[in-house]
mmCIF file of C-alpha atoms in Angstrom:
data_model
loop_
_atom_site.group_PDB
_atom_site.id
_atom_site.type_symbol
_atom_site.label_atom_id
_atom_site.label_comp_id
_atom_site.label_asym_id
_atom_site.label_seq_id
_atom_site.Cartn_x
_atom_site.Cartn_y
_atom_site.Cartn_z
ATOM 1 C CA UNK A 196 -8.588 -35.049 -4.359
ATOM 2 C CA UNK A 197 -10.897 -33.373 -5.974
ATOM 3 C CA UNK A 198 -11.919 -34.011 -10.091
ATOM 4 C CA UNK A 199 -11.053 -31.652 -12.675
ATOM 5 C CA UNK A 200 -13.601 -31.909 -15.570
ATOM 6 C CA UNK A 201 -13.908 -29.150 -18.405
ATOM 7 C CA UNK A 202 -17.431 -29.112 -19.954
ATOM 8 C CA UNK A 203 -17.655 -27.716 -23.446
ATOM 9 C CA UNK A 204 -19.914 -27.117 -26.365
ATOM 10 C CA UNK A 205 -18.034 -27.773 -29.249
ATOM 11 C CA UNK A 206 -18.683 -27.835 -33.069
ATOM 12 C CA UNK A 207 -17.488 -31.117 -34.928
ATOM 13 C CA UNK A 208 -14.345 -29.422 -35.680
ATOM 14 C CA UNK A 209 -13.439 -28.763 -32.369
ATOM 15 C CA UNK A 210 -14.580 -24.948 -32.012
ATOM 16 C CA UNK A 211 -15.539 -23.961 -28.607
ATOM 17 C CA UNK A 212 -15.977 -20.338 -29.307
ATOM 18 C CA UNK A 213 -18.895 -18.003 -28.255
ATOM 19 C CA UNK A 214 -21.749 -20.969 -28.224
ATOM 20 C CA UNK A 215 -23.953 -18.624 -26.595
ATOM 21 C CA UNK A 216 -23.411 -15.597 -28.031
ATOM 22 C CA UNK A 217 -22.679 -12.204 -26.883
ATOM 23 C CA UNK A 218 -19.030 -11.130 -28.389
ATOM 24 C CA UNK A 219 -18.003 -10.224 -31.812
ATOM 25 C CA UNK A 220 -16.941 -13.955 -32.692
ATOM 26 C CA UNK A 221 -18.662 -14.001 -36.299
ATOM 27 C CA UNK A 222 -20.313 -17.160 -35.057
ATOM 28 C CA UNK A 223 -21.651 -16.284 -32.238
ATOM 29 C CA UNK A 224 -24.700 -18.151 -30.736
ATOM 30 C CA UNK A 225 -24.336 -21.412 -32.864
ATOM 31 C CA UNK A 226 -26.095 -23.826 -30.306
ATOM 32 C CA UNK A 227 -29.016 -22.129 -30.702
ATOM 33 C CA UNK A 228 -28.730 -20.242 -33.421
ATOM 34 C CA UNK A 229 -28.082 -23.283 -36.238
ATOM 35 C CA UNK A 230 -29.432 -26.482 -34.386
ATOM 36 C CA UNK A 231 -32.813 -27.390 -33.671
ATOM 37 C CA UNK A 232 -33.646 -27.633 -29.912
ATOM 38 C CA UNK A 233 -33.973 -30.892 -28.237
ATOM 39 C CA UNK A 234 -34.271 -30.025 -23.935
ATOM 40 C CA UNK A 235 -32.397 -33.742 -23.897
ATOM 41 C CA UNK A 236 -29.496 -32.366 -24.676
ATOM 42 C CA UNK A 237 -29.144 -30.595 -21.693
ATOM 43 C CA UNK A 238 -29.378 -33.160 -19.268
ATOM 44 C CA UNK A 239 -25.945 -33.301 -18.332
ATOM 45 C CA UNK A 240 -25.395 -29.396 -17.452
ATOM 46 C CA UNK A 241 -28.152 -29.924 -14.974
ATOM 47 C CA UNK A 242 -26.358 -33.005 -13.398
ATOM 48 C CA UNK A 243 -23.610 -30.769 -13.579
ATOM 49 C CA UNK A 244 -24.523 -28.265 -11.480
ATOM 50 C CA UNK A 245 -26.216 -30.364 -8.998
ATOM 51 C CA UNK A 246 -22.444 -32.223 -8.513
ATOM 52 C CA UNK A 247 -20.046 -29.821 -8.527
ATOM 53 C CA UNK A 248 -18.628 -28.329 -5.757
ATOM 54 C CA UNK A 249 -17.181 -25.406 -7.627
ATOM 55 C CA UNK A 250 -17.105 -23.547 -11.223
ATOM 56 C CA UNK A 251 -13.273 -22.612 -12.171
ATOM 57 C CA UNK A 252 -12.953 -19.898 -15.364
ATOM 58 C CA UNK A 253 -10.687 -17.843 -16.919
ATOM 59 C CA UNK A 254 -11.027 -13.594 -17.200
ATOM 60 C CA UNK A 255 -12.706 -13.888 -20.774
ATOM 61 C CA UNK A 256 -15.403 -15.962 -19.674
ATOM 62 C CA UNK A 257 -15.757 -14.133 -15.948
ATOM 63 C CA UNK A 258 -16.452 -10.947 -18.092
ATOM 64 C CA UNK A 259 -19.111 -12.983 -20.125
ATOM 65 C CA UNK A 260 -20.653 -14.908 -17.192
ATOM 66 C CA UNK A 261 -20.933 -12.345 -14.322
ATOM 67 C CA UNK A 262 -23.006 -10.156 -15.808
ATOM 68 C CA UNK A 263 -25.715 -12.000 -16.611
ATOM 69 C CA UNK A 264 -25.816 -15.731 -14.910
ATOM 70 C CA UNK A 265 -26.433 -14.119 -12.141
ATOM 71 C CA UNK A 266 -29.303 -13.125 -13.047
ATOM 72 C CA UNK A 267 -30.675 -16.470 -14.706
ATOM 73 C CA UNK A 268 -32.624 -18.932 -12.487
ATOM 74 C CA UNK A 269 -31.291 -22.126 -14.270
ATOM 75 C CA UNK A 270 -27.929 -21.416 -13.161
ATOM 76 C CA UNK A 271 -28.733 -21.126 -9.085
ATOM 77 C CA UNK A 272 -26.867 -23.635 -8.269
ATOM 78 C CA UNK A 273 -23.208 -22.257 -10.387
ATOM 79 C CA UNK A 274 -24.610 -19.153 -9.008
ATOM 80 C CA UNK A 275 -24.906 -20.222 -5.069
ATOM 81 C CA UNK A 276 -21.554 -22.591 -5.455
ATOM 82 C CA UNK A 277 -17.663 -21.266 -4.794
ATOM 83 C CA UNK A 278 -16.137 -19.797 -8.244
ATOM 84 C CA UNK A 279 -12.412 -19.589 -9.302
ATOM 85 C CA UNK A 280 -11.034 -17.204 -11.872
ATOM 86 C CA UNK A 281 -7.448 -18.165 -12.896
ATOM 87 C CA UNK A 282 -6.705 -14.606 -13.730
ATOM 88 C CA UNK A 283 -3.092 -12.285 -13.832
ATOM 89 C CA UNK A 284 -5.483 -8.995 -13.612
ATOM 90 C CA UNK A 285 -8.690 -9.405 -11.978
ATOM 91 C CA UNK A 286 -8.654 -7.729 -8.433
ATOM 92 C CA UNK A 287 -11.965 -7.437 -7.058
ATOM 93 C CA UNK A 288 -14.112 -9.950 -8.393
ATOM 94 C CA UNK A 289 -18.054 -8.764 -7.731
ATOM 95 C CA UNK A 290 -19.955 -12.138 -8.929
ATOM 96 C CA UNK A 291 -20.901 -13.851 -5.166
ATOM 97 C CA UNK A 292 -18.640 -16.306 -3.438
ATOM 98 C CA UNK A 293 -16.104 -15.454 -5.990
ATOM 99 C CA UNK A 294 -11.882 -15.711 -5.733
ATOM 100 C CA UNK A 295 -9.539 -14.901 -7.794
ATOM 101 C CA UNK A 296 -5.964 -17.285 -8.755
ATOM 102 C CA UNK A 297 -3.046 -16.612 -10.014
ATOM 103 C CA UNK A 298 -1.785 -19.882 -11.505
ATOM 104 C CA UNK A 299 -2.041 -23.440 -12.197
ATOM 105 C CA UNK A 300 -0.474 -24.145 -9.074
ATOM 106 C CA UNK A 301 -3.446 -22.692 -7.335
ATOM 107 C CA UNK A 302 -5.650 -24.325 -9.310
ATOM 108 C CA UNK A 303 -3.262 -27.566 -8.156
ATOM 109 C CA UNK A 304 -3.800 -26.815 -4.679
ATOM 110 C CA UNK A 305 -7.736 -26.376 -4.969
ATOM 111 C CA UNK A 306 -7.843 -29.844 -6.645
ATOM 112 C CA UNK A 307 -5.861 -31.388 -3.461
ATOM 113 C CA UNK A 308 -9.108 -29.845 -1.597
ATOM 114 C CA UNK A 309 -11.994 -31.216 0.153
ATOM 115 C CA UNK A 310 -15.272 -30.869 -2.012
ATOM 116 C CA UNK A 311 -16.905 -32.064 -4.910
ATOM 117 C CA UNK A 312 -15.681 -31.738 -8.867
ATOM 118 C CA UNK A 313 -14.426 -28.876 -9.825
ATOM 119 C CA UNK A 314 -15.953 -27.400 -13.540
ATOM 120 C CA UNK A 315 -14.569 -25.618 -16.352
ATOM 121 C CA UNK A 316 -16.850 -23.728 -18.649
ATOM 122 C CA UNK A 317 -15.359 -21.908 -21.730
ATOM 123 C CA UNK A 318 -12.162 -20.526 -21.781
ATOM 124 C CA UNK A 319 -9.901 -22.519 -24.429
ATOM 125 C CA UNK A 320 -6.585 -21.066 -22.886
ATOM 126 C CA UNK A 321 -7.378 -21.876 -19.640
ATOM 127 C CA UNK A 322 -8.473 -25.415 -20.556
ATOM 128 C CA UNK A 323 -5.572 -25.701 -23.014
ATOM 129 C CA UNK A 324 -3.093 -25.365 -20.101
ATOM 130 C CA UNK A 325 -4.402 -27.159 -17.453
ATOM 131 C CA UNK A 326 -4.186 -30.243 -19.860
ATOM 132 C CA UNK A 327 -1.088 -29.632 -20.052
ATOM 133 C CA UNK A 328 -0.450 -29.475 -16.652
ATOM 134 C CA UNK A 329 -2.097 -33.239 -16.220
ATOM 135 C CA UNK A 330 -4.728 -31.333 -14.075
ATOM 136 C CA UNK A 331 -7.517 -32.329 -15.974
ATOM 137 C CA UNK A 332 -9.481 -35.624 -15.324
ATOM 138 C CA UNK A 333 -12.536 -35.912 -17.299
ATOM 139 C CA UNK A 334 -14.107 -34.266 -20.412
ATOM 140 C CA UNK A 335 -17.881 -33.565 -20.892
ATOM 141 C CA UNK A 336 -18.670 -32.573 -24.317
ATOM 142 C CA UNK A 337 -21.703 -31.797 -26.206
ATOM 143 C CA UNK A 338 -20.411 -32.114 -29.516
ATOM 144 C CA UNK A 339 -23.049 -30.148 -32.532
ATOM 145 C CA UNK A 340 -22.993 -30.910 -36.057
ATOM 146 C CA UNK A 341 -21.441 -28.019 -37.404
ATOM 147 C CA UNK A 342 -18.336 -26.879 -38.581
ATOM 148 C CA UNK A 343 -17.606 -23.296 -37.909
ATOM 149 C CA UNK A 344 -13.879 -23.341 -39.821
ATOM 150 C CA UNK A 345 -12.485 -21.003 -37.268
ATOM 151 C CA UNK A 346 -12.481 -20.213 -33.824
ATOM 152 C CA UNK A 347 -10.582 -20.689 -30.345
ATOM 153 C CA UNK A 348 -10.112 -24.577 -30.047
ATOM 154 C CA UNK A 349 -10.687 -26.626 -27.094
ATOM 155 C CA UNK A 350 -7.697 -28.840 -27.775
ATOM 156 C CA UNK A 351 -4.291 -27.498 -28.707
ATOM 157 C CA UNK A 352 -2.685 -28.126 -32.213
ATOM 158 C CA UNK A 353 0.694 -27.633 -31.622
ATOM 159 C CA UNK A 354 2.838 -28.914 -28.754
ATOM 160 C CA UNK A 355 0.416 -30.823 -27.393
ATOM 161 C CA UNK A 356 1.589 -34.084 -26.032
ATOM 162 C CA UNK A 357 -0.235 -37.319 -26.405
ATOM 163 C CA UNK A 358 -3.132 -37.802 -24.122
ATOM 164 C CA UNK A 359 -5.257 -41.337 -23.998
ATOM 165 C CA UNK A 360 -9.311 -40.726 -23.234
ATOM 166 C CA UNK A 361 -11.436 -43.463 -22.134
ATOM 167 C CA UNK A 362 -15.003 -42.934 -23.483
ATOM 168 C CA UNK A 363 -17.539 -43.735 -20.051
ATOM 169 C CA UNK A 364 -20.531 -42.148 -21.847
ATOM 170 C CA UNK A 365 -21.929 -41.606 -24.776
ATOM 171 C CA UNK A 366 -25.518 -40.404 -26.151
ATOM 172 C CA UNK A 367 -26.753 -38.880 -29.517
ATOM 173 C CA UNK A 368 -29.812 -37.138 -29.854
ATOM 174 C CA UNK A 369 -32.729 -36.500 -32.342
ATOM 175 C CA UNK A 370 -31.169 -32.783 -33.424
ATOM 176 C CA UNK A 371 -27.297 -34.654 -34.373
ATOM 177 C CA UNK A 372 -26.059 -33.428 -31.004
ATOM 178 C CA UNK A 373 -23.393 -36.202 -29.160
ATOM 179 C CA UNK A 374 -22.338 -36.326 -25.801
ATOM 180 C CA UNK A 375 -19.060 -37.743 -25.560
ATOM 181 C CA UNK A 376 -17.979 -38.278 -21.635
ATOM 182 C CA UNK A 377 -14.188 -39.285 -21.460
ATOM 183 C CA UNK A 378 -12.083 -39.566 -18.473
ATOM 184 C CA UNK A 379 -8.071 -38.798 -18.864
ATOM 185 C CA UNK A 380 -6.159 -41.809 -18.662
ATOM 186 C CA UNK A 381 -2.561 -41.676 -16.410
#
């Protein structure tokens, strides 16, 4: 079976919105925008790619990642590898090597797989519901000292059940920024 992590930027108060920019969020672009850079940081989204066997996202973030990943060297590897859109509407996908599924039972069957772990980048709902599906198994977050007050959430507040995390690593750099690696307890 294949791993399930979701790997997030998130703001201290749990905001996962826009970190890059490009949409109307009022926030938009906070990673780079608010906190000084430290390249250490971003050691773990290079192991990332390098491991994974495939990138899973929802529409929102297809529409923000296919246009211009593909055109960004450091993401060859996201850009080379299988990618998953969990998607009601999309219909002819144009990013490379990329499918389309319907449901969280796809995204069930995909785990049962052959292949190394699957990623989620962005998309709260998605990651929202495959949590509560018990389809995720481990967390990567680069948490930034900020609170933004509002934004989509990477964990739900209401009628969420109780989930345990075990903390396997765990950094904090010069520039405030934590990693906190947990894996989902069952």
């Amino acid at each position: 079976m294949r791993p399930l992590i979701v790997t997030e930027f998130m703001s201290l108060d749990g905001v996962i919105d826009s970190p890059g920019g490009g949409d109307d969020y009022p926030h938009a672009g906070w990673t780079f925008k608010d906190i000084q850079m430290d390249e250490a940081v971003y050691d773990i989204k290079g192991r990332e790619q390098k491991e994974a066997g495939a990138l899973l996202i929802g529409r929102v973030s297809y529409d923000a990642f296919a246009p211009v990943w593909p055109t960004m060297a450091e993401f060859a590897e996201y850009n080379a590898m299988p990618k998953y859109v969990v998607s009601s509407t999309l219909t002819d996908p144009q990013w490379h090597n990329t499918a389309v599924l319907r449901s969280l039972d796809e995204v069930a069957e995909l785990k049962r797989g052959e292949g190394g772990p699957i990623l989620v980048h962005g998309s709260a709902t998605l990651a929202q519901g495959l949590a509560a599906a018990g389809l995720v198994d481990r967390y990567h977050l680069l948490i930034f000292p900020l609170l933004l007050g509002n934004g989509k959430r990477l964990f739900a507040t209401e009628d969420a059940d109780k989930q345990k995390l075990t903390l396997v690593e765990h950094a904090t750099y010069a520039n405030g920024v934590q990693l906190a690696v947990y894996d989902v307890v069952r």
